[in-house]
Amino acid sequence: MIRRLGLEPEIKARHTTESGLLFLNAKGATVAEIPATGDAKNQSASSEYEILRGDLTALLLDGVNEAKEKGTRVDVVYGEYVESLEEREDGTGVDVYFANGKVANQKFDVVVGADGIASKTRSFMFGKQDLKKFVQPSGLYIGFFSIPRIPEDDTLWRWCTMPGGLSMHLRPHCNGKTMGVYLTICNAKAERDPELEDVVHADLAAQKTYFRQRFDNAGWASQRFLDGLDKTEDFYMSHWCRVVTPQWAKGRCVTLGDAAFATMGIGTSMAMTGAYCISGELAKIESSDQVADALRRYEECFRPFVEKCQGRNIGGLQMASPQSKWGLWVFHTVLRVITVLRIPQLLMRLFGGGGKGEWKVPEYGW
């Protein structure tokens, strides 16, 4: 799909340089190594197109700016959000009301809600039909931040797992100056943790304090990471959840990305492909009266692919984040078997990614 959009060279230029995945024990010794691959049929956990979220956002905004320079009207507004919306009874559009007054309340022909797992726009669109059961917790809480690169850092993604559901990750950045750190805490079951839920909604200082307490003397490079945690300016924390909704399109409104179908491992690819399909179906209509039909065709076209990807067991996160020393031994043994047999696709099945199947991206003649 990225080839059709002409984005492949730009994405490769922003590649993190990640060359593979190295599993470590708490002492920093290697347990298993899986090289990166761009083979669509045999994806490993580290792929050819690893790109940071910020870099991908910048790339897409470059495209928006190019369109504006060519005369297309595109308004990009920050610090604003939708307070409510209502589709007109006569079907002529959607009245959208904004919270901060940076955008005038107005009618739109189509509204796309792409505001993440905890989407408020989704609830505006579907009302009481937007049930909490559609957002399925994984029990995995993650703290993300950057630290300065040192000479010993290379292009491998290093993943260190400890008992208690704790993991530390170190991944390269394409700028050559920083590295990405992910500190993860995973419950024994795929459910919310009341204590961690409070931390997710606490202020930045409280979140950092909590992670420092949980990872103090954890092993490997924990001291370096915690020192970096104190100084970083880009820390954020989240609880990853899977989103499975029975309906994406309703009239002139539609949900996209994590707001509609959050899925571990391939969420960005699914969001990009979904946006491509929405655009393609809207491009085929002759008047705004046909918007609802176009959005319905998008859902009919794309849902089989999403449902296939979401039919994977989220419990793999718990296996990869053992609570006991025995569980950790089992996990490391499985990793060694996978690498010896050279079947990295099993790793993707374990963590819930990959497996695109036979679904093919539609052709829209662009």
mmCIF file of C-alpha atoms in Angstrom:
data_model
loop_
_atom_site.group_PDB
_atom_site.id
_atom_site.type_symbol
_atom_site.label_atom_id
_atom_site.label_comp_id
_atom_site.label_asym_id
_atom_site.label_seq_id
_atom_site.Cartn_x
_atom_site.Cartn_y
_atom_site.Cartn_z
ATOM 1 C CA MET A 1 0.000 0.000 0.000
ATOM 2 C CA ILE A 2 2.812 2.441 0.783
ATOM 3 C CA ARG A 3 4.204 1.823 -2.697
ATOM 4 C CA ARG A 4 0.888 2.866 -4.231
ATOM 5 C CA LEU A 5 0.916 6.066 -2.210
ATOM 6 C CA GLY A 6 4.504 6.790 -3.228
ATOM 7 C CA LEU A 7 5.662 6.738 0.399
ATOM 8 C CA GLU A 8 8.109 3.838 0.303
ATOM 9 C CA PRO A 9 11.297 5.893 -0.363
ATOM 10 C CA GLU A 10 10.347 8.432 2.318
ATOM 11 C CA ILE A 11 9.610 5.763 4.917
ATOM 12 C CA LYS A 12 12.859 3.946 4.169
ATOM 13 C CA ALA A 13 14.725 7.233 4.574
ATOM 14 C CA ARG A 14 13.218 7.559 8.059
ATOM 15 C CA HIS A 15 13.823 3.927 9.016
ATOM 16 C CA THR A 16 15.041 3.594 12.612
ATOM 17 C CA THR A 17 17.977 1.463 11.311
ATOM 18 C CA GLU A 18 16.766 -1.392 13.515
ATOM 19 C CA SER A 19 18.444 -4.576 12.290
ATOM 20 C CA GLY A 20 16.936 -7.204 14.542
ATOM 21 C CA LEU A 21 15.674 -8.186 17.969
ATOM 22 C CA LEU A 22 17.916 -9.390 20.803
ATOM 23 C CA PHE A 23 16.353 -11.003 23.879
ATOM 24 C CA LEU A 24 18.317 -10.591 27.111
ATOM 25 C CA ASN A 25 18.139 -11.885 30.660
ATOM 26 C CA ALA A 26 18.388 -9.644 33.722
ATOM 27 C CA LYS A 27 22.211 -9.849 33.599
ATOM 28 C CA GLY A 28 22.271 -8.582 30.025
ATOM 29 C CA ALA A 29 23.276 -11.924 28.506
ATOM 30 C CA THR A 30 21.781 -12.918 25.140
ATOM 31 C CA VAL A 31 18.928 -15.441 25.197
ATOM 32 C CA ALA A 32 17.957 -15.357 21.516
ATOM 33 C CA GLU A 33 18.366 -13.172 18.442
ATOM 34 C CA ILE A 34 15.905 -12.690 15.575
ATOM 35 C CA PRO A 35 17.008 -10.653 12.538
ATOM 36 C CA ALA A 36 14.759 -8.057 10.949
ATOM 37 C CA THR A 37 13.015 -9.033 7.735
ATOM 38 C CA GLY A 38 11.015 -7.319 5.034
ATOM 39 C CA ASP A 39 9.563 -10.588 3.766
ATOM 40 C CA ALA A 40 5.760 -10.171 3.950
ATOM 41 C CA LYS A 41 5.239 -13.937 4.279
ATOM 42 C CA ASN A 42 7.758 -14.433 7.077
ATOM 43 C CA GLN A 43 7.561 -11.317 9.210
ATOM 44 C CA SER A 44 9.556 -11.267 12.406
ATOM 45 C CA ALA A 45 8.889 -8.940 15.342
ATOM 46 C CA SER A 46 11.274 -6.396 13.790
ATOM 47 C CA SER A 47 10.458 -5.486 10.202
ATOM 48 C CA GLU A 48 12.001 -3.563 7.340
ATOM 49 C CA TYR A 49 9.722 -0.551 7.864
ATOM 50 C CA GLU A 50 10.305 0.367 11.505
ATOM 51 C CA ILE A 51 9.509 4.083 11.764
ATOM 52 C CA LEU A 52 8.866 6.233 14.826
ATOM 53 C CA ARG A 53 5.397 7.653 15.288
ATOM 54 C CA GLY A 54 6.707 11.219 15.282
ATOM 55 C CA ASP A 55 8.637 10.640 12.043
ATOM 56 C CA LEU A 56 5.576 9.129 10.351
ATOM 57 C CA THR A 57 3.453 12.067 11.503
ATOM 58 C CA ALA A 58 5.997 14.520 10.105
ATOM 59 C CA LEU A 59 6.006 12.638 6.793
ATOM 60 C CA LEU A 60 2.214 12.807 6.516
ATOM 61 C CA LEU A 61 2.192 16.499 7.444
ATOM 62 C CA ASP A 62 4.729 17.121 4.662
ATOM 63 C CA GLY A 63 2.152 15.698 2.267
ATOM 64 C CA VAL A 64 -0.508 17.989 3.692
ATOM 65 C CA ASN A 65 1.738 21.021 3.216
ATOM 66 C CA GLU A 66 2.503 20.016 -0.366
ATOM 67 C CA ALA A 67 -1.223 19.789 -1.068
ATOM 68 C CA LYS A 68 -1.746 23.254 0.413
ATOM 69 C CA GLU A 69 1.009 24.684 -1.763
ATOM 70 C CA LYS A 70 -0.819 23.312 -4.799
ATOM 71 C CA GLY A 71 -4.005 25.110 -3.826
ATOM 72 C CA THR A 72 -5.884 22.429 -1.891
ATOM 73 C CA ARG A 73 -7.582 23.813 1.206
ATOM 74 C CA VAL A 74 -6.440 21.873 4.269
ATOM 75 C CA ASP A 75 -6.738 23.320 7.770
ATOM 76 C CA VAL A 76 -4.530 21.844 10.490
ATOM 77 C CA VAL A 77 -5.603 22.974 13.965
ATOM 78 C CA TYR A 78 -3.896 22.136 17.269
ATOM 79 C CA GLY A 79 -5.285 22.455 20.784
ATOM 80 C CA GLU A 80 -8.870 21.749 19.745
ATOM 81 C CA TYR A 81 -11.265 18.830 20.065
ATOM 82 C CA VAL A 82 -14.838 17.899 19.224
ATOM 83 C CA GLU A 83 -17.256 18.576 22.078
ATOM 84 C CA SER A 84 -20.294 17.044 20.376
ATOM 85 C CA LEU A 85 -21.686 16.239 16.957
ATOM 86 C CA GLU A 86 -25.065 15.466 15.486
ATOM 87 C CA GLU A 87 -26.042 14.235 12.055
ATOM 88 C CA ARG A 88 -28.866 16.254 10.542
ATOM 89 C CA GLU A 89 -32.188 14.482 10.271
ATOM 90 C CA ASP A 90 -32.474 15.408 6.587
ATOM 91 C CA GLY A 91 -29.137 13.641 5.931
ATOM 92 C CA THR A 92 -27.433 16.716 4.465
ATOM 93 C CA GLY A 93 -24.449 16.750 6.802
ATOM 94 C CA VAL A 94 -23.065 16.547 10.328
ATOM 95 C CA ASP A 95 -23.125 19.514 12.720
ATOM 96 C CA VAL A 96 -19.884 19.520 14.727
ATOM 97 C CA TYR A 97 -19.345 21.606 17.863
ATOM 98 C CA PHE A 98 -15.821 22.357 19.093
ATOM 99 C CA ALA A 99 -14.685 22.896 22.677
ATOM 100 C CA ASN A 100 -12.091 25.689 22.583
ATOM 101 C CA GLY A 101 -13.382 28.031 19.906
ATOM 102 C CA LYS A 102 -10.336 27.680 17.638
ATOM 103 C CA VAL A 103 -12.612 26.284 14.964
ATOM 104 C CA ALA A 104 -16.099 27.599 14.237
ATOM 105 C CA ASN A 105 -18.986 25.212 14.854
ATOM 106 C CA GLN A 106 -20.092 24.109 11.392
ATOM 107 C CA LYS A 107 -21.582 21.460 9.141
ATOM 108 C CA PHE A 108 -19.377 18.826 7.499
ATOM 109 C CA ASP A 109 -20.103 16.360 4.706
ATOM 110 C CA VAL A 110 -18.199 13.568 6.482
ATOM 111 C CA VAL A 111 -16.636 13.074 9.918
ATOM 112 C CA VAL A 112 -13.790 10.590 10.488
ATOM 113 C CA GLY A 113 -13.037 9.778 14.126
ATOM 114 C CA ALA A 114 -9.385 8.733 14.484
ATOM 115 C CA ASP A 115 -8.797 9.778 18.078
ATOM 116 C CA GLY A 116 -7.426 6.571 19.525
ATOM 117 C CA ILE A 117 -8.469 3.764 21.841
ATOM 118 C CA ALA A 118 -10.373 6.001 24.277
ATOM 119 C CA SER A 119 -12.126 7.804 21.407
ATOM 120 C CA LYS A 120 -14.765 10.323 22.475
ATOM 121 C CA THR A 121 -15.782 10.882 18.873
ATOM 122 C CA ARG A 122 -16.786 7.224 18.630
ATOM 123 C CA SER A 123 -19.183 7.641 21.528
ATOM 124 C CA PHE A 124 -20.672 10.764 19.905
ATOM 125 C CA MET A 125 -21.294 8.778 16.732
ATOM 126 C CA PHE A 126 -22.792 5.650 18.266
ATOM 127 C CA GLY A 127 -24.128 6.895 21.611
ATOM 128 C CA LYS A 128 -25.192 4.156 24.010
ATOM 129 C CA GLN A 129 -24.146 1.581 21.418
ATOM 130 C CA ASP A 130 -20.508 2.442 22.176
ATOM 131 C CA LEU A 131 -20.072 -0.023 25.031
ATOM 132 C CA LYS A 132 -17.089 -0.391 27.348
ATOM 133 C CA LYS A 133 -16.826 -4.052 26.357
ATOM 134 C CA PHE A 134 -15.558 -2.943 22.933
ATOM 135 C CA VAL A 135 -12.328 -1.758 24.615
ATOM 136 C CA GLN A 136 -10.614 -4.928 25.815
ATOM 137 C CA PRO A 137 -7.723 -4.440 28.271
ATOM 138 C CA SER A 138 -4.482 -6.317 27.741
ATOM 139 C CA GLY A 139 -3.009 -5.749 31.186
ATOM 140 C CA LEU A 140 0.105 -4.235 29.547
ATOM 141 C CA TYR A 141 1.171 -0.771 30.764
ATOM 142 C CA ILE A 142 3.996 1.010 28.950
ATOM 143 C CA GLY A 143 6.198 4.007 29.664
ATOM 144 C CA PHE A 144 7.920 5.474 26.576
ATOM 145 C CA PHE A 145 10.801 7.974 26.499
ATOM 146 C CA SER A 146 14.110 8.842 24.810
ATOM 147 C CA ILE A 147 17.628 8.819 26.233
ATOM 148 C CA PRO A 148 20.970 9.966 24.764
ATOM 149 C CA ARG A 149 22.795 7.448 22.603
ATOM 150 C CA ILE A 150 26.174 6.166 23.811
ATOM 151 C CA PRO A 151 29.006 4.540 21.775
ATOM 152 C CA GLU A 152 28.013 1.038 22.944
ATOM 153 C CA ASP A 153 24.516 1.350 21.425
ATOM 154 C CA ASP A 154 23.959 -0.320 18.070
ATOM 155 C CA THR A 155 21.019 -1.006 15.735
ATOM 156 C CA LEU A 156 19.479 -3.944 17.603
ATOM 157 C CA TRP A 157 16.237 -3.812 19.564
ATOM 158 C CA ARG A 158 17.168 -5.159 23.000
ATOM 159 C CA TRP A 159 14.384 -6.725 25.087
ATOM 160 C CA CYS A 160 15.124 -7.713 28.692
ATOM 161 C CA THR A 161 12.439 -9.598 30.648
ATOM 162 C CA MET A 162 12.303 -10.090 34.418
ATOM 163 C CA PRO A 163 9.860 -11.867 36.747
ATOM 164 C CA GLY A 164 6.915 -9.847 37.997
ATOM 165 C CA GLY A 165 5.762 -9.016 34.471
ATOM 166 C CA LEU A 166 8.515 -6.422 33.999
ATOM 167 C CA SER A 167 10.397 -5.742 30.749
ATOM 168 C CA MET A 168 12.879 -3.156 29.524
ATOM 169 C CA HIS A 169 13.324 -2.344 25.837
ATOM 170 C CA LEU A 170 15.990 -0.295 24.070
ATOM 171 C CA ARG A 171 15.487 0.566 20.389
ATOM 172 C CA PRO A 172 17.493 2.705 17.938
ATOM 173 C CA HIS A 173 16.386 6.025 16.479
ATOM 174 C CA CYS A 174 17.286 7.130 12.969
ATOM 175 C CA ASN A 175 18.694 10.464 14.182
ATOM 176 C CA GLY A 176 21.773 8.715 15.576
ATOM 177 C CA LYS A 177 21.590 10.837 18.733
ATOM 178 C CA THR A 178 18.916 9.179 20.860
ATOM 179 C CA MET A 179 17.563 5.740 21.718
ATOM 180 C CA GLY A 180 14.014 4.771 22.594
ATOM 181 C CA VAL A 181 13.311 3.177 25.978
ATOM 182 C CA TYR A 182 10.095 1.286 26.751
ATOM 183 C CA LEU A 183 9.472 0.120 30.304
ATOM 184 C CA THR A 184 6.553 -2.300 30.490
ATOM 185 C CA ILE A 185 4.522 -3.758 33.348
ATOM 186 C CA CYS A 186 2.150 -6.605 32.512
ATOM 187 C CA ASN A 187 -0.560 -8.149 34.707
ATOM 188 C CA ALA A 188 -0.871 -11.905 35.112
ATOM 189 C CA LYS A 189 -4.273 -11.619 33.383
ATOM 190 C CA ALA A 190 -5.536 -9.487 30.522
ATOM 191 C CA GLU A 191 -7.398 -7.065 32.741
ATOM 192 C CA ARG A 192 -7.069 -3.597 34.211
ATOM 193 C CA ASP A 193 -4.938 -3.044 37.295
ATOM 194 C CA PRO A 194 -6.591 -0.506 39.662
ATOM 195 C CA GLU A 195 -3.243 0.785 40.945
ATOM 196 C CA LEU A 196 -1.792 1.232 37.461
ATOM 197 C CA GLU A 197 -5.020 2.785 36.183
ATOM 198 C CA ASP A 198 -4.570 5.487 38.819
ATOM 199 C CA VAL A 199 -0.976 5.996 37.677
ATOM 200 C CA VAL A 200 -2.017 6.295 34.007
ATOM 201 C CA HIS A 201 -4.326 9.165 34.957
ATOM 202 C CA ALA A 202 -1.859 10.793 37.383
ATOM 203 C CA ASP A 203 0.489 13.674 36.561
ATOM 204 C CA LEU A 204 3.876 13.217 34.918
ATOM 205 C CA ALA A 205 5.879 13.412 38.155
ATOM 206 C CA ALA A 206 3.771 10.683 39.787
ATOM 207 C CA GLN A 207 4.151 8.428 36.759
ATOM 208 C CA LYS A 208 7.926 8.788 36.743
ATOM 209 C CA THR A 209 8.090 8.114 40.485
ATOM 210 C CA TYR A 210 6.084 4.913 40.051
ATOM 211 C CA PHE A 211 8.319 3.582 37.266
ATOM 212 C CA ARG A 212 11.437 4.423 39.270
ATOM 213 C CA GLN A 213 10.115 2.384 42.198
ATOM 214 C CA ARG A 214 9.111 -0.609 40.069
ATOM 215 C CA PHE A 215 12.361 -0.783 38.063
ATOM 216 C CA ASP A 216 14.857 0.148 40.773
ATOM 217 C CA ASN A 217 17.711 -2.425 40.664
ATOM 218 C CA ALA A 218 15.788 -4.467 38.077
ATOM 219 C CA GLY A 219 18.965 -5.512 36.296
ATOM 220 C CA TRP A 220 20.770 -5.028 32.977
ATOM 221 C CA ALA A 221 20.694 -1.264 32.134
ATOM 222 C CA SER A 222 17.965 -0.249 34.580
ATOM 223 C CA GLN A 223 20.096 2.407 36.270
ATOM 224 C CA ARG A 224 20.887 4.076 32.937
ATOM 225 C CA PHE A 225 17.208 4.049 31.975
ATOM 226 C CA LEU A 226 16.032 5.460 35.301
ATOM 227 C CA ASP A 227 18.647 8.220 35.146
ATOM 228 C CA GLY A 228 17.345 9.026 31.671
ATOM 229 C CA LEU A 229 13.765 8.917 32.930
ATOM 230 C CA ASP A 230 14.518 11.756 35.350
ATOM 231 C CA LYS A 231 15.895 13.966 32.572
ATOM 232 C CA THR A 232 13.710 13.112 29.569
ATOM 233 C CA GLU A 233 11.151 15.569 28.228
ATOM 234 C CA ASP A 234 9.170 13.176 26.043
ATOM 235 C CA PHE A 235 7.897 10.596 28.543
ATOM 236 C CA TYR A 236 4.364 9.310 28.230
ATOM 237 C CA MET A 237 2.497 6.331 29.635
ATOM 238 C CA SER A 238 -0.389 4.255 28.330
ATOM 239 C CA HIS A 239 -2.345 1.061 28.901
ATOM 240 C CA TRP A 240 -2.536 -0.802 25.622
ATOM 241 C CA CYS A 241 -6.024 -2.143 24.881
ATOM 242 C CA ARG A 242 -7.562 -3.977 21.959
ATOM 243 C CA VAL A 243 -10.606 -2.311 20.384
ATOM 244 C CA VAL A 244 -13.193 -4.540 18.706
ATOM 245 C CA THR A 245 -16.295 -2.649 17.574
ATOM 246 C CA PRO A 246 -19.266 -4.135 15.688
ATOM 247 C CA GLN A 247 -19.767 -1.084 13.496
ATOM 248 C CA TRP A 248 -17.461 1.571 12.067
ATOM 249 C CA ALA A 249 -19.742 3.565 9.782
ATOM 250 C CA LYS A 250 -23.013 5.273 10.634
ATOM 251 C CA GLY A 251 -24.474 7.683 8.130
ATOM 252 C CA ARG A 252 -21.847 10.290 7.303
ATOM 253 C CA CYS A 253 -19.655 9.356 10.281
ATOM 254 C CA VAL A 254 -16.948 6.697 10.451
ATOM 255 C CA THR A 255 -14.222 5.537 12.847
ATOM 256 C CA LEU A 256 -10.670 4.686 11.819
ATOM 257 C CA GLY A 257 -7.480 3.276 13.326
ATOM 258 C CA ASP A 258 -7.299 2.554 17.055
ATOM 259 C CA ALA A 259 -10.705 4.176 17.582
ATOM 260 C CA ALA A 260 -12.217 1.372 15.498
ATOM 261 C CA PHE A 261 -9.847 -1.616 15.620
ATOM 262 C CA ALA A 262 -6.763 -1.200 17.843
ATOM 263 C CA THR A 263 -4.540 -4.258 17.333
ATOM 264 C CA MET A 264 -1.086 -4.931 18.768
ATOM 265 C CA GLY A 265 1.791 -5.157 16.310
ATOM 266 C CA ILE A 266 0.127 -3.886 13.131
ATOM 267 C CA GLY A 267 -2.035 -0.995 14.327
ATOM 268 C CA THR A 268 -0.252 1.626 12.231
ATOM 269 C CA SER A 269 -0.423 -0.479 9.056
ATOM 270 C CA MET A 270 -4.133 -1.074 9.595
ATOM 271 C CA ALA A 271 -4.821 2.617 10.224
ATOM 272 C CA MET A 272 -2.936 3.667 7.084
ATOM 273 C CA THR A 273 -4.670 1.046 4.964
ATOM 274 C CA GLY A 274 -8.058 1.980 6.400
ATOM 275 C CA ALA A 275 -7.476 5.654 5.585
ATOM 276 C CA TYR A 276 -6.493 4.655 2.039
ATOM 277 C CA CYS A 277 -9.723 2.669 1.634
ATOM 278 C CA ILE A 278 -11.915 5.472 3.008
ATOM 279 C CA SER A 279 -10.288 7.932 0.631
ATOM 280 C CA GLY A 280 -10.661 5.521 -2.260
ATOM 281 C CA GLU A 281 -14.368 4.926 -1.685
ATOM 282 C CA LEU A 282 -15.076 8.645 -1.204
ATOM 283 C CA ALA A 283 -13.157 9.407 -4.395
ATOM 284 C CA LYS A 284 -15.655 7.312 -6.372
ATOM 285 C CA ILE A 285 -18.780 9.247 -5.405
ATOM 286 C CA GLU A 286 -20.347 11.957 -7.573
ATOM 287 C CA SER A 287 -22.116 13.962 -4.846
ATOM 288 C CA SER A 288 -22.133 14.314 -1.063
ATOM 289 C CA ASP A 289 -25.452 12.485 -0.980
ATOM 290 C CA GLN A 290 -23.451 9.301 -1.595
ATOM 291 C CA VAL A 291 -21.095 9.703 1.403
ATOM 292 C CA ALA A 292 -22.938 7.190 3.582
ATOM 293 C CA ASP A 293 -22.815 4.569 0.813
ATOM 294 C CA ALA A 294 -19.068 5.127 0.359
ATOM 295 C CA LEU A 295 -18.390 4.697 4.073
ATOM 296 C CA ARG A 296 -20.490 1.533 4.149
ATOM 297 C CA ARG A 297 -18.487 0.124 1.219
ATOM 298 C CA TYR A 298 -15.278 0.914 3.082
ATOM 299 C CA GLU A 299 -16.413 -1.115 6.078
ATOM 300 C CA GLU A 300 -17.597 -4.031 3.931
ATOM 301 C CA CYS A 301 -14.273 -4.046 2.094
ATOM 302 C CA PHE A 302 -11.879 -3.644 5.021
ATOM 303 C CA ARG A 303 -13.597 -5.501 7.870
ATOM 304 C CA PRO A 304 -12.636 -9.048 6.698
ATOM 305 C CA PHE A 305 -8.957 -8.105 6.866
ATOM 306 C CA VAL A 306 -9.272 -6.523 10.307
ATOM 307 C CA GLU A 307 -11.270 -9.412 11.757
ATOM 308 C CA LYS A 308 -8.650 -11.876 10.543
ATOM 309 C CA CYS A 309 -5.889 -9.885 12.214
ATOM 310 C CA GLN A 310 -7.869 -9.484 15.437
ATOM 311 C CA GLY A 311 -8.638 -13.184 15.712
ATOM 312 C CA ARG A 312 -5.352 -13.741 17.510
ATOM 313 C CA ASN A 313 -4.869 -14.520 21.171
ATOM 314 C CA ILE A 314 -4.030 -11.456 23.218
ATOM 315 C CA GLY A 315 -2.807 -13.780 25.989
ATOM 316 C CA GLY A 316 0.566 -13.968 24.238
ATOM 317 C CA LEU A 317 1.448 -10.750 26.068
ATOM 318 C CA GLN A 318 1.187 -12.581 29.377
ATOM 319 C CA MET A 319 3.428 -15.404 28.158
ATOM 320 C CA ALA A 320 6.006 -12.836 27.035
ATOM 321 C CA SER A 321 5.781 -11.084 30.417
ATOM 322 C CA PRO A 322 6.063 -13.923 32.978
ATOM 323 C CA GLN A 323 5.345 -13.322 36.634
ATOM 324 C CA SER A 324 7.626 -16.075 38.007
ATOM 325 C CA LYS A 325 11.141 -17.375 37.451
ATOM 326 C CA TRP A 326 9.624 -20.616 36.125
ATOM 327 C CA GLY A 327 7.513 -18.684 33.610
ATOM 328 C CA LEU A 328 10.581 -16.738 32.535
ATOM 329 C CA TRP A 329 12.496 -19.993 31.948
ATOM 330 C CA VAL A 330 9.625 -21.285 29.772
ATOM 331 C CA PHE A 331 9.524 -18.049 27.758
ATOM 332 C CA HIS A 332 13.265 -18.070 27.149
ATOM 333 C CA THR A 333 13.134 -21.751 26.163
ATOM 334 C CA VAL A 334 10.415 -21.036 23.604
ATOM 335 C CA LEU A 335 12.517 -18.218 22.175
ATOM 336 C CA ARG A 336 15.535 -20.500 21.800
ATOM 337 C CA VAL A 337 13.433 -23.116 19.990
ATOM 338 C CA ILE A 338 12.023 -20.476 17.626
ATOM 339 C CA THR A 339 15.462 -19.183 16.716
ATOM 340 C CA VAL A 340 17.015 -22.635 16.319
ATOM 341 C CA LEU A 341 14.185 -23.736 14.013
ATOM 342 C CA ARG A 342 14.273 -20.371 12.200
ATOM 343 C CA ILE A 343 10.535 -19.815 12.321
ATOM 344 C CA PRO A 344 10.204 -16.137 13.366
ATOM 345 C CA GLN A 345 6.555 -16.040 12.222
ATOM 346 C CA LEU A 346 5.749 -18.027 15.378
ATOM 347 C CA LEU A 347 6.946 -15.039 17.350
ATOM 348 C CA MET A 348 4.427 -12.822 15.568
ATOM 349 C CA ARG A 349 1.671 -15.311 16.373
ATOM 350 C CA LEU A 350 2.769 -15.259 19.992
ATOM 351 C CA PHE A 351 2.503 -11.471 20.228
ATOM 352 C CA GLY A 352 -0.591 -11.085 18.028
ATOM 353 C CA GLY A 353 0.813 -9.465 14.868
ATOM 354 C CA GLY A 354 1.360 -10.586 11.289
ATOM 355 C CA GLY A 355 -0.843 -12.973 9.367
ATOM 356 C CA LYS A 356 -2.249 -10.684 6.718
ATOM 357 C CA GLY A 357 -3.771 -13.598 4.838
ATOM 358 C CA GLU A 358 -5.015 -13.342 1.268
ATOM 359 C CA TRP A 359 -6.781 -9.975 1.572
ATOM 360 C CA LYS A 360 -5.567 -7.566 -1.090
ATOM 361 C CA VAL A 361 -5.499 -3.785 -1.001
ATOM 362 C CA PRO A 362 -8.146 -2.401 -3.405
ATOM 363 C CA GLU A 363 -7.095 -0.593 -6.551
ATOM 364 C CA TYR A 364 -8.542 2.906 -6.911
ATOM 365 C CA GLY A 365 -6.677 3.947 -10.047
ATOM 366 C CA TRP A 366 -4.418 6.502 -8.365
#
